[in-house]
Amino acid sequence: KQNQTAEIARRVSLGWAAFGKLRYIIKDPKIPINLKRKVYRSCILPVTTYGLETMTLTQRSANSLRVCQRAMERSMLGISLRDRVRNDIIRSKTGVPDIVGQIAALKWRWAGHVARCKDERWNKRLVCWTPRASTRSVGRPQSRWHDDIRRHAGSNWLRVAQERETWK
């Protein structure tokens, strides 16, 4: 859990670094918002979400990613927190997709890729692996990577994902 929190913080800081390198485009009020959106989606969002499709996001980590994205969107529009503009209005002006939704789409794509790869590959073995004799710790079990996929696709998601067109 601490490794995940550290990785999320690292991704957020790398996203801000990419944002800072492109601030002359993103913060310029003369540049149209559709160009800023394209720059954000092609240069900043991939840096922030890289590798997060292999993690199970907790509510806290999802919130920190959303806070980062909202701050970037406010900066794109030149709106400060003191202006008290609602987040849904800012989202409608920027047209940027939700970062957690993007990560879920990446996770869905990765799950389809893992399900369609050969059986001897290590990533498929790890997804299908269950420990033989493990003792569970006290409390609610932690959410695993494939629990998110099972929640949306059902318990036979490995079979469903074999057909690429229905998986999309």
mmCIF file of C-alpha atoms in Angstrom:
data_model
loop_
_atom_site.group_PDB
_atom_site.id
_atom_site.type_symbol
_atom_site.label_atom_id
_atom_site.label_comp_id
_atom_site.label_asym_id
_atom_site.label_seq_id
_atom_site.Cartn_x
_atom_site.Cartn_y
_atom_site.Cartn_z
ATOM 1 C CA LYS A 1 0.000 0.000 0.000
ATOM 2 C CA GLN A 2 2.850 2.396 0.767
ATOM 3 C CA ASN A 3 4.508 1.524 -2.539
ATOM 4 C CA GLN A 4 1.288 2.365 -4.349
ATOM 5 C CA THR A 5 0.967 5.699 -2.564
ATOM 6 C CA ALA A 6 4.565 6.530 -3.394
ATOM 7 C CA GLU A 7 4.059 5.560 -7.045
ATOM 8 C CA ILE A 8 0.911 7.685 -7.321
ATOM 9 C CA ALA A 9 2.776 10.654 -5.803
ATOM 10 C CA ARG A 10 5.633 10.058 -8.242
ATOM 11 C CA ARG A 11 3.246 9.937 -11.214
ATOM 12 C CA VAL A 12 1.559 13.154 -10.062
ATOM 13 C CA SER A 13 4.897 14.944 -9.739
ATOM 14 C CA LEU A 14 5.999 13.695 -13.171
ATOM 15 C CA GLY A 15 2.696 14.925 -14.593
ATOM 16 C CA TRP A 16 3.329 18.339 -13.069
ATOM 17 C CA ALA A 17 6.853 18.316 -14.511
ATOM 18 C CA ALA A 18 5.449 17.659 -17.991
ATOM 19 C CA PHE A 19 2.832 20.349 -17.381
ATOM 20 C CA GLY A 20 5.563 22.805 -16.369
ATOM 21 C CA LYS A 21 7.576 22.128 -19.502
ATOM 22 C CA LEU A 22 4.523 22.928 -21.630
ATOM 23 C CA ARG A 23 3.208 25.851 -19.570
ATOM 24 C CA TYR A 24 3.990 28.344 -22.339
ATOM 25 C CA ILE A 25 1.278 26.606 -24.399
ATOM 26 C CA ILE A 26 -1.141 25.595 -21.675
ATOM 27 C CA LYS A 27 -1.240 28.849 -19.710
ATOM 28 C CA ASP A 28 -1.288 31.200 -22.702
ATOM 29 C CA PRO A 29 -4.752 32.813 -22.899
ATOM 30 C CA LYS A 30 -4.353 33.440 -26.643
ATOM 31 C CA ILE A 31 -4.124 29.737 -27.485
ATOM 32 C CA PRO A 32 -7.531 28.085 -28.015
ATOM 33 C CA ILE A 33 -8.735 25.520 -25.496
ATOM 34 C CA ASN A 34 -8.995 22.722 -28.073
ATOM 35 C CA LEU A 35 -5.241 22.968 -28.727
ATOM 36 C CA LYS A 36 -4.556 22.970 -24.989
ATOM 37 C CA ARG A 37 -6.770 19.880 -24.656
ATOM 38 C CA LYS A 38 -4.804 18.083 -27.382
ATOM 39 C CA VAL A 39 -1.496 18.944 -25.718
ATOM 40 C CA TYR A 40 -2.823 17.762 -22.360
ATOM 41 C CA ARG A 41 -4.194 14.489 -23.741
ATOM 42 C CA SER A 42 -1.095 13.682 -25.792
ATOM 43 C CA CYS A 43 1.752 14.898 -23.563
ATOM 44 C CA ILE A 44 0.649 15.210 -19.941
ATOM 45 C CA LEU A 45 -2.025 12.548 -19.418
ATOM 46 C CA PRO A 46 0.169 9.644 -20.668
ATOM 47 C CA VAL A 47 2.985 10.703 -18.333
ATOM 48 C CA THR A 48 0.627 10.827 -15.370
ATOM 49 C CA THR A 49 -1.134 7.527 -16.100
ATOM 50 C CA TYR A 50 1.878 5.477 -17.237
ATOM 51 C CA GLY A 51 1.827 2.065 -15.584
ATOM 52 C CA LEU A 52 -1.240 2.744 -13.448
ATOM 53 C CA GLU A 53 -3.286 0.197 -15.413
ATOM 54 C CA THR A 54 -1.450 -2.502 -13.470
ATOM 55 C CA MET A 55 -2.518 -1.134 -10.072
ATOM 56 C CA THR A 56 -5.683 -1.258 -8.054
ATOM 57 C CA LEU A 57 -6.555 2.330 -7.242
ATOM 58 C CA THR A 58 -7.768 3.085 -3.757
ATOM 59 C CA GLN A 59 -10.220 5.903 -3.135
ATOM 60 C CA ARG A 60 -7.426 8.051 -1.711
ATOM 61 C CA SER A 61 -5.117 7.565 -4.700
ATOM 62 C CA ALA A 62 -7.975 8.184 -7.153
ATOM 63 C CA ASN A 63 -8.785 11.409 -5.314
ATOM 64 C CA SER A 64 -5.178 12.601 -5.448
ATOM 65 C CA LEU A 65 -5.096 11.978 -9.205
ATOM 66 C CA ARG A 66 -8.375 13.851 -9.650
ATOM 67 C CA VAL A 67 -7.141 16.789 -7.561
ATOM 68 C CA CYS A 68 -4.031 17.000 -9.722
ATOM 69 C CA GLN A 69 -6.091 16.938 -12.902
ATOM 70 C CA ARG A 70 -8.518 19.592 -11.657
ATOM 71 C CA ALA A 71 -5.644 21.883 -10.715
ATOM 72 C CA MET A 72 -4.180 21.479 -14.197
ATOM 73 C CA GLU A 73 -7.555 22.209 -15.779
ATOM 74 C CA ARG A 74 -7.965 25.345 -13.668
ATOM 75 C CA SER A 75 -4.529 26.460 -14.750
ATOM 76 C CA MET A 76 -5.429 25.856 -18.412
ATOM 77 C CA LEU A 77 -8.397 28.179 -18.097
ATOM 78 C CA GLY A 78 -6.674 30.731 -15.875
ATOM 79 C CA ILE A 79 -9.158 30.161 -13.048
ATOM 80 C CA SER A 80 -8.060 30.272 -9.437
ATOM 81 C CA LEU A 81 -9.683 28.516 -6.488
ATOM 82 C CA ARG A 82 -10.747 31.924 -5.189
ATOM 83 C CA ASP A 83 -12.985 32.342 -8.236
ATOM 84 C CA ARG A 84 -15.110 29.505 -6.807
ATOM 85 C CA VAL A 85 -15.994 27.964 -10.165
ATOM 86 C CA ARG A 86 -17.515 24.498 -9.899
ATOM 87 C CA ASN A 87 -15.547 21.508 -11.156
ATOM 88 C CA ASP A 88 -18.270 20.362 -13.545
ATOM 89 C CA ILE A 89 -18.252 23.772 -15.254
ATOM 90 C CA ILE A 90 -14.475 23.635 -15.613
ATOM 91 C CA ARG A 91 -14.685 20.075 -16.981
ATOM 92 C CA SER A 92 -17.290 21.118 -19.552
ATOM 93 C CA LYS A 93 -15.100 24.029 -20.689
ATOM 94 C CA THR A 94 -11.910 21.998 -21.023
ATOM 95 C CA GLY A 95 -13.470 18.806 -22.363
ATOM 96 C CA VAL A 96 -10.729 16.708 -20.785
ATOM 97 C CA PRO A 97 -11.788 13.160 -19.792
ATOM 98 C CA ASP A 98 -11.624 12.082 -16.158
ATOM 99 C CA ILE A 99 -8.205 10.647 -15.318
ATOM 100 C CA VAL A 100 -9.620 7.743 -13.289
ATOM 101 C CA GLY A 101 -11.858 6.825 -16.222
ATOM 102 C CA GLN A 102 -8.819 6.889 -18.492
ATOM 103 C CA ILE A 103 -6.964 4.562 -16.131
ATOM 104 C CA ALA A 104 -9.970 2.214 -16.074
ATOM 105 C CA ALA A 105 -9.978 2.138 -19.894
ATOM 106 C CA LEU A 106 -6.238 1.396 -19.908
ATOM 107 C CA LYS A 107 -6.790 -1.363 -17.344
ATOM 108 C CA TRP A 108 -9.559 -2.839 -19.513
ATOM 109 C CA ARG A 109 -7.248 -2.854 -22.554
ATOM 110 C CA TRP A 110 -4.430 -4.427 -20.548
ATOM 111 C CA ALA A 111 -6.771 -7.106 -19.166
ATOM 112 C CA GLY A 112 -7.829 -8.021 -22.708
ATOM 113 C CA HIS A 113 -4.194 -8.218 -23.769
ATOM 114 C CA VAL A 114 -3.307 -10.444 -20.810
ATOM 115 C CA ALA A 115 -6.284 -12.728 -21.440
ATOM 116 C CA ARG A 116 -5.370 -13.202 -25.109
ATOM 117 C CA CYS A 117 -1.654 -13.892 -24.587
ATOM 118 C CA LYS A 118 -0.233 -17.418 -24.534
ATOM 119 C CA ASP A 119 -0.666 -19.538 -21.413
ATOM 120 C CA GLU A 120 3.029 -19.807 -20.630
ATOM 121 C CA ARG A 121 3.537 -16.044 -20.276
ATOM 122 C CA TRP A 122 4.275 -14.889 -16.735
ATOM 123 C CA ASN A 123 1.719 -12.070 -16.700
ATOM 124 C CA LYS A 124 -1.164 -14.447 -17.430
ATOM 125 C CA ARG A 125 0.115 -16.906 -14.842
ATOM 126 C CA LEU A 126 0.181 -14.171 -12.222
ATOM 127 C CA VAL A 127 -3.360 -13.047 -13.008
ATOM 128 C CA CYS A 128 -4.704 -16.602 -12.789
ATOM 129 C CA TRP A 129 -2.596 -17.592 -9.766
ATOM 130 C CA THR A 130 -4.153 -18.242 -6.379
ATOM 131 C CA PRO A 131 -1.977 -19.146 -3.384
ATOM 132 C CA ARG A 132 -2.307 -22.707 -2.080
ATOM 133 C CA ALA A 133 -2.279 -22.297 1.660
ATOM 134 C CA SER A 134 -2.337 -18.689 2.644
ATOM 135 C CA THR A 135 -3.540 -17.339 5.927
ATOM 136 C CA ARG A 136 -5.623 -14.243 5.611
ATOM 137 C CA SER A 137 -4.974 -11.211 7.762
ATOM 138 C CA VAL A 138 -7.688 -9.843 9.992
ATOM 139 C CA GLY A 139 -10.177 -7.482 8.366
ATOM 140 C CA ARG A 140 -11.465 -6.904 4.878
ATOM 141 C CA PRO A 141 -9.252 -8.394 2.154
ATOM 142 C CA GLN A 142 -7.437 -5.899 -0.016
ATOM 143 C CA SER A 143 -8.809 -5.377 -3.482
ATOM 144 C CA ARG A 144 -6.797 -7.176 -6.134
ATOM 145 C CA TRP A 145 -6.177 -6.127 -9.722
ATOM 146 C CA HIS A 146 -8.530 -8.634 -11.287
ATOM 147 C CA ASP A 147 -11.294 -7.889 -8.770
ATOM 148 C CA ASP A 148 -12.015 -4.658 -10.665
ATOM 149 C CA ILE A 149 -12.213 -6.563 -13.941
ATOM 150 C CA ARG A 150 -14.429 -9.269 -12.413
ATOM 151 C CA ARG A 151 -16.747 -6.630 -11.001
ATOM 152 C CA HIS A 152 -17.427 -5.276 -14.505
ATOM 153 C CA ALA A 153 -17.026 -8.325 -16.760
ATOM 154 C CA GLY A 154 -17.991 -11.212 -14.511
ATOM 155 C CA SER A 155 -16.048 -14.165 -13.173
ATOM 156 C CA ASN A 156 -15.367 -15.655 -16.623
ATOM 157 C CA TRP A 157 -13.666 -12.514 -17.947
ATOM 158 C CA LEU A 158 -10.699 -14.496 -19.272
ATOM 159 C CA ARG A 159 -13.009 -16.343 -21.666
ATOM 160 C CA VAL A 160 -14.984 -13.232 -22.632
ATOM 161 C CA ALA A 161 -11.809 -11.272 -23.398
ATOM 162 C CA GLN A 162 -10.702 -13.842 -25.987
ATOM 163 C CA GLU A 163 -13.088 -12.218 -28.463
ATOM 164 C CA ARG A 164 -11.541 -8.845 -29.139
ATOM 165 C CA GLU A 165 -14.627 -7.192 -30.639
ATOM 166 C CA THR A 166 -16.956 -8.025 -27.760
ATOM 167 C CA TRP A 167 -14.319 -7.039 -25.201
ATOM 168 C CA LYS A 168 -14.058 -3.486 -26.511
#
